[in-house]
Short mmCIF file of C-alpha atoms and ligand atoms in Angstrom, two decimals:
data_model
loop_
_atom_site.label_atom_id
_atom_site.label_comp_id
_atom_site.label_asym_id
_atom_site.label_seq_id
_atom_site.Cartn_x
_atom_site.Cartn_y
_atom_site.Cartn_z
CA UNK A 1 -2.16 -90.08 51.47
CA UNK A 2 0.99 -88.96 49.48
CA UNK A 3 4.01 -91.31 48.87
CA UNK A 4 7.34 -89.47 48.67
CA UNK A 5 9.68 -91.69 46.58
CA UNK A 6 12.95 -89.26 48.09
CA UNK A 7 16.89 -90.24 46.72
CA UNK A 8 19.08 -89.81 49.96
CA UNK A 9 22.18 -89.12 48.32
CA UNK A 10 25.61 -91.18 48.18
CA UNK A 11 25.98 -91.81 51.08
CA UNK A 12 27.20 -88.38 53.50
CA UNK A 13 24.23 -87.15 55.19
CA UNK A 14 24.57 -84.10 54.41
CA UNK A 15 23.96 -84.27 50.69
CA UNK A 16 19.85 -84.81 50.74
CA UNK A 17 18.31 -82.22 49.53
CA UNK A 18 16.65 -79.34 51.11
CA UNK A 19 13.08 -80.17 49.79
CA UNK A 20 13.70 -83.90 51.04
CA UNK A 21 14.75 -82.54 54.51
CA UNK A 22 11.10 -80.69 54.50
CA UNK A 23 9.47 -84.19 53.67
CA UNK A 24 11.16 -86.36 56.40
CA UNK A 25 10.39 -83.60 59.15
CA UNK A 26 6.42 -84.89 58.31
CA UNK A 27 6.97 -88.47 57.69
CA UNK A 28 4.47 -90.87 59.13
CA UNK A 29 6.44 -93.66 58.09
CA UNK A 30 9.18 -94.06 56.19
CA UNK A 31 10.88 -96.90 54.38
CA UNK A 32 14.70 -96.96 53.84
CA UNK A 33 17.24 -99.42 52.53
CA UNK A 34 21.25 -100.13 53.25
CA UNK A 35 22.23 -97.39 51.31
CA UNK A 36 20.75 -94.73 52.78
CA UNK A 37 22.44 -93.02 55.46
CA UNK A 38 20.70 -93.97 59.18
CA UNK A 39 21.77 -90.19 60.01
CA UNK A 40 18.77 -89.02 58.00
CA UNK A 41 16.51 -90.73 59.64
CA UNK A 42 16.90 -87.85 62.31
CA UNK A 43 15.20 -85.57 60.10
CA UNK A 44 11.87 -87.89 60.66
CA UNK A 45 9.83 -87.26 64.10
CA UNK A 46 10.12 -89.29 66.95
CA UNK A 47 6.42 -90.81 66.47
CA UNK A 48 7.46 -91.48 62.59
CA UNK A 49 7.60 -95.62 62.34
CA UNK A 50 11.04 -96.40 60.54
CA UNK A 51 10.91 -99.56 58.43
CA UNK A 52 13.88 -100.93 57.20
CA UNK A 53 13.78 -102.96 53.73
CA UNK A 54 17.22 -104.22 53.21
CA UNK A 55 18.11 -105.13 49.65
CA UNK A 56 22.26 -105.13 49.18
CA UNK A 57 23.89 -107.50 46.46
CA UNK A 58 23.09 -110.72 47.62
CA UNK A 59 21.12 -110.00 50.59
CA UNK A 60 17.31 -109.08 49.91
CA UNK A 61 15.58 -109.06 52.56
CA UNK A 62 12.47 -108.36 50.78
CA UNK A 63 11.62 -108.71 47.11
CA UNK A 64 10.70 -106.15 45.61
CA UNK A 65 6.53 -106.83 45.49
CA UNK A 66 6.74 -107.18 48.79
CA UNK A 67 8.28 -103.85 49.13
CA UNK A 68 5.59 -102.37 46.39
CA UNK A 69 2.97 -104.10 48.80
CA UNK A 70 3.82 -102.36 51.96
CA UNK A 71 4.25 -99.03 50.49
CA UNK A 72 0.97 -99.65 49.13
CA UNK A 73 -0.63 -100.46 52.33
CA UNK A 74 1.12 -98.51 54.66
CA UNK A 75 0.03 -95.60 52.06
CA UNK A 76 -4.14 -96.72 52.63
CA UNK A 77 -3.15 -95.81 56.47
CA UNK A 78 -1.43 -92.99 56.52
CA UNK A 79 -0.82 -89.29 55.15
CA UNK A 80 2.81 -89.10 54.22
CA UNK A 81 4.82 -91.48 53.47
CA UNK A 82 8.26 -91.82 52.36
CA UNK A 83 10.41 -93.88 50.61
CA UNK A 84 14.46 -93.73 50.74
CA UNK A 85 16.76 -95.13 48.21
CA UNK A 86 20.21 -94.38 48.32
CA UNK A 87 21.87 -91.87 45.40
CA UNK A 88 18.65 -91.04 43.01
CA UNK A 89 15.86 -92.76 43.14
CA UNK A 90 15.48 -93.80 39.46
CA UNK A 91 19.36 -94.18 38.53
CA UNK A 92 19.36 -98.22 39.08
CA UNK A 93 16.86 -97.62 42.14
CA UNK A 94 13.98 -99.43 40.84
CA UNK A 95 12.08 -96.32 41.36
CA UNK A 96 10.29 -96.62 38.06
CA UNK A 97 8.66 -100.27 39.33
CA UNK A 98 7.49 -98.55 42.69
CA UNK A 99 5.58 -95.81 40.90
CA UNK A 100 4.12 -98.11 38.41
CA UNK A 101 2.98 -100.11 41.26
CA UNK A 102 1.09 -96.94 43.17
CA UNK A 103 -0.14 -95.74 39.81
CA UNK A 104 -1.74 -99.33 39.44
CA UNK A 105 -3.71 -98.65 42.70
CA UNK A 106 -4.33 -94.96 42.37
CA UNK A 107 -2.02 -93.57 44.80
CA UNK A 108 -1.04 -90.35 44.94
CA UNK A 109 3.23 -90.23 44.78
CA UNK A 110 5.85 -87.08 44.23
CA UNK A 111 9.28 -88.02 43.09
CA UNK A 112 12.08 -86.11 44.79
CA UNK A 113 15.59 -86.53 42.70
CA UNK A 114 18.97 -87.22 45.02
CA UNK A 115 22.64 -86.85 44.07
CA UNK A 116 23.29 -90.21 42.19
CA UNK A 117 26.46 -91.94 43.50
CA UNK A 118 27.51 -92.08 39.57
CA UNK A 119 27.75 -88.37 39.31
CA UNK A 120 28.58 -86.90 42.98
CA UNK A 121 30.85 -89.69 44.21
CA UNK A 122 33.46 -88.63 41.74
CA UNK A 123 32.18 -84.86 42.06
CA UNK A 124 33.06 -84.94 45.39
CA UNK A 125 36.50 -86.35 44.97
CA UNK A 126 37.11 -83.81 42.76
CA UNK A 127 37.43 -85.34 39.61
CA UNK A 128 35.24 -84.64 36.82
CA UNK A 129 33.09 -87.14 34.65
CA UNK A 130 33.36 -85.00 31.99
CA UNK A 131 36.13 -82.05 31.13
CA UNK A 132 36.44 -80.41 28.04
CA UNK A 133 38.88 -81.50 25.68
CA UNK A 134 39.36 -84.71 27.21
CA UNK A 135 35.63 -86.50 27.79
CA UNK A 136 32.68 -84.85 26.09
CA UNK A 137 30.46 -87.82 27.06
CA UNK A 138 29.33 -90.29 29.76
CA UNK A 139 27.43 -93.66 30.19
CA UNK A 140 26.00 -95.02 33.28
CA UNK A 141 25.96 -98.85 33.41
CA UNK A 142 25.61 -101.30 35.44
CA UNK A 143 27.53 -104.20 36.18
CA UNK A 144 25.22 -106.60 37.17
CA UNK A 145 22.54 -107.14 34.77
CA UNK A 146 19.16 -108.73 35.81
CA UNK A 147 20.08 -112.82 35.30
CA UNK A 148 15.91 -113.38 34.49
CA UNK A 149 16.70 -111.67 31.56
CA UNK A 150 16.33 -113.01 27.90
CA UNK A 151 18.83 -111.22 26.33
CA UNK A 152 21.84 -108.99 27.70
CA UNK A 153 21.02 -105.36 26.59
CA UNK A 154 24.76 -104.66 28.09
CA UNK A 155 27.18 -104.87 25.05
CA UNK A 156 29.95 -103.16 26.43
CA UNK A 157 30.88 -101.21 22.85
CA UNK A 158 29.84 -97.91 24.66
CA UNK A 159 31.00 -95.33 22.47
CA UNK A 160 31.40 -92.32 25.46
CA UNK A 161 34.26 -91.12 26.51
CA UNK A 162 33.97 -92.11 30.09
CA UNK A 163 31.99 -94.69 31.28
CA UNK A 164 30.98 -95.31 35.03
CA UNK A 165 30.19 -98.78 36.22
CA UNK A 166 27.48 -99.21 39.30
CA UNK A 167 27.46 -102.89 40.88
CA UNK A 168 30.16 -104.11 38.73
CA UNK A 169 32.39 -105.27 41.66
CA UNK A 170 30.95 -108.87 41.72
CA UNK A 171 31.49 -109.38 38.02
CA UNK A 172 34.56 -107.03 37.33
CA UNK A 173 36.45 -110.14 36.00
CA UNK A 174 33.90 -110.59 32.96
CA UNK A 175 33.32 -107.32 32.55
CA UNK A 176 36.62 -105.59 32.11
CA UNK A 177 37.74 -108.60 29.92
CA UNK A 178 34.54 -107.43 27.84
CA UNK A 179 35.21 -103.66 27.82
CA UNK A 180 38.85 -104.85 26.71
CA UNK A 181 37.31 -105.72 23.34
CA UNK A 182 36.54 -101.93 22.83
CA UNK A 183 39.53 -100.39 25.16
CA UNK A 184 43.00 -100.77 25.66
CA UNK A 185 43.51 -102.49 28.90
CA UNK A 186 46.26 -99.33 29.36
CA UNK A 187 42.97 -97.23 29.71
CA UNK A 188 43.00 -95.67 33.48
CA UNK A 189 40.45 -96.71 35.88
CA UNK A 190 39.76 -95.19 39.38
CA UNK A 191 37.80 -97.23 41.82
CA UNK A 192 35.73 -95.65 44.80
CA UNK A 193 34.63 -97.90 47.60
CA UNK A 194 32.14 -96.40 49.94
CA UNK A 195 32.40 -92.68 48.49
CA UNK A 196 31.72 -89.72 50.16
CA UNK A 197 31.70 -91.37 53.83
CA UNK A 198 34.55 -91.66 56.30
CA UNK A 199 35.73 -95.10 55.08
CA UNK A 200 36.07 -93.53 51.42
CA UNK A 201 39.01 -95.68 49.88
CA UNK A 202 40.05 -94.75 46.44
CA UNK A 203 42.16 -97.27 44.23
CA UNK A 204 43.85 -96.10 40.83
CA UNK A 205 44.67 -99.10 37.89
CA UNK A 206 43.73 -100.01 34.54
CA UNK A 207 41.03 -101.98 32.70
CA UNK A 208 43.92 -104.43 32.25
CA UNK A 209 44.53 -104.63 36.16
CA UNK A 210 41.95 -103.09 38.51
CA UNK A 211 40.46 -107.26 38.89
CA UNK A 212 43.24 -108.10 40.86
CA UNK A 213 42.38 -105.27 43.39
CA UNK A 214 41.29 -106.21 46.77
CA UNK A 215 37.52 -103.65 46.36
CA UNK A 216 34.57 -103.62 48.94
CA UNK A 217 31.37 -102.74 48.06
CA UNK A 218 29.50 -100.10 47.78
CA UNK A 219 31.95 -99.10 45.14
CA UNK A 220 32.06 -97.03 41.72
CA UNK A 221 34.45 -97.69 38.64
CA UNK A 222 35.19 -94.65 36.63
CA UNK A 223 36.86 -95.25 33.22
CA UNK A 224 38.59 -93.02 31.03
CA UNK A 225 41.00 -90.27 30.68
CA UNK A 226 39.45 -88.27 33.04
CA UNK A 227 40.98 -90.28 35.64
CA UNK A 228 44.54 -89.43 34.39
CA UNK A 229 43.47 -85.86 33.91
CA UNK A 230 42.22 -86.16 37.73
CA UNK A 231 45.71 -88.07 38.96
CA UNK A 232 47.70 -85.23 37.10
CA UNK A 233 45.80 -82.00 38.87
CA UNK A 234 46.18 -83.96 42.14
CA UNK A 235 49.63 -84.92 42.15
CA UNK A 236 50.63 -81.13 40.22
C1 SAM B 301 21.42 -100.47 43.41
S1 SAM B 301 22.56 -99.24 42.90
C2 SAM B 301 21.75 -97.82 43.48
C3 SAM B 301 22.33 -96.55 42.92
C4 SAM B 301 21.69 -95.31 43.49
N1 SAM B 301 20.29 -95.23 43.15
C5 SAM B 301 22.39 -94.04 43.04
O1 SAM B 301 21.81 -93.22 42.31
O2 SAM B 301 23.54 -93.86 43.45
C6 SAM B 301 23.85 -99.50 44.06
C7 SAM B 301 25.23 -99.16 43.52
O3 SAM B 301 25.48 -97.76 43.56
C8 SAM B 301 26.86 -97.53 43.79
N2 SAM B 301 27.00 -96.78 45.04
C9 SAM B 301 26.01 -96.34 45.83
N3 SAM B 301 26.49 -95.63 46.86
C10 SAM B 301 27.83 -95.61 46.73
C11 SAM B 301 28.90 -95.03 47.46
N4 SAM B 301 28.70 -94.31 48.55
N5 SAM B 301 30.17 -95.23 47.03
C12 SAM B 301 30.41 -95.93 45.91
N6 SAM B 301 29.43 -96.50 45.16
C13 SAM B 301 28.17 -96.34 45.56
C14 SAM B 301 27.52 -98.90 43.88
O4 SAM B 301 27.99 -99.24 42.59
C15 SAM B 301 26.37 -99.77 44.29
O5 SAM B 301 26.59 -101.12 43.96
#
């Protein structure tokens, strides 16, 4: 018994990798989630039981021990099993919590890294996260912070040059009125609803501006001056 924790990719079904294609073809069971694409589930075999989990913003279907406890149980009854999360597994996946879990009961588990929405949803688009002479660094942060916290550990003082925003459609009031502390509100922002599928939409504002766009989630916010370096190549 082996569980595969795999990262599907943003969202086309053509960006899993190769060594996660091998996986699925041998899948007992697998476990998958609204963000990764149903295509891939052709790459599991008929007999293979599909079991889907849910968890969107707002909508879980099933917490996340629950989740931990069938993986673990499903793993006691079978010889592969996998577990899909959209992008990469450990880039706000809850990955890490999963593995603890089947570490606490000795179970055997193999990571396999996907193409995080962060990086290759912008990638894909063509526009850079980083470029030389104009962003030399990048944070990953997201939007929507844990609310059982004690303490915020999201200041929004990022020092790097361009900073990407995961879940931070709910809250992008608050947050861009935060970020505004650090940032002119002039600074560009590109938005990027569903990326990489066929109901990509991509909106261009500012910090100062992009809250009064009309955004559907799944969606990405990239900020900084890569995103006028990207609007200048593509409208050369
Ligand atoms: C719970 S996080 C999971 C991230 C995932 N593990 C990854 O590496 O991409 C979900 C967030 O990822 C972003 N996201 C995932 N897929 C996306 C897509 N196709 N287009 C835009 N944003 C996406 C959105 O910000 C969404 O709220």
């Amino acid at each position: 018994m082996v569980v595969y924790l795999i990262g599907a990719g943003p969202g086309d079904a053509d960006l899993i990798t190769l060594k996660a294609v091998k996986i699925l073809n041998k899948a007992d069971v697998v476990f998958y989630d609204y963000l990764a694409n149903d295509e891939i589930l052709n790459h599991v075999p008929d007999s293979a039981e599909r079991i889907y989990v849910g968890k969107k913003a707002g909508e879980h279907y099933k917490t996340q021990n629950q989740i931990n406890d069938l993986i673990i149980t499903q793993a006691r009854n079978y010889e592969n099993v996998v577990r899909l999360k959209g992008g990469d597994p450990f880039v706000f996946g809850r990955g890490g919590e999963e593995i603890l879990a089947l570490m606490e009961n000795n179970i055997e588990f193999e990571v396999v890294p996907g193409v995080t929405s962060a990086i290759g949803v912008p990638t894909s688009l063509g526009l850079p996260v980083t470029h030389r002479a104009v962003a030399t660094s990048v944070t990953i942060v997201t939007g929507h912070e844990d609310p059982t916290k004690d303490e915020s550990q999201v200041h929004w003082d990022y020092t790097a040059d361009t900073l990407v925003i995961l879940m931070g459609i709910g809250n992008i009031r608050e947050n861009t009125h935060e970020i505004m502390k650090y940032r002119d509100g002039s600074t560009p922002v590109c938005v990027i609803e569903n990326g990489t599928l066929p109901d990509e939409k991509v909106i261009f504002s500012t910090l100062e501006n992009i809250s009064n766009e009309d955004i559907n989630t799944p969606a990405i916010l990239i900020i900084g001056d890569v995103v006028e370096l990207y609007e200048d190549i593509y409208n050369y």
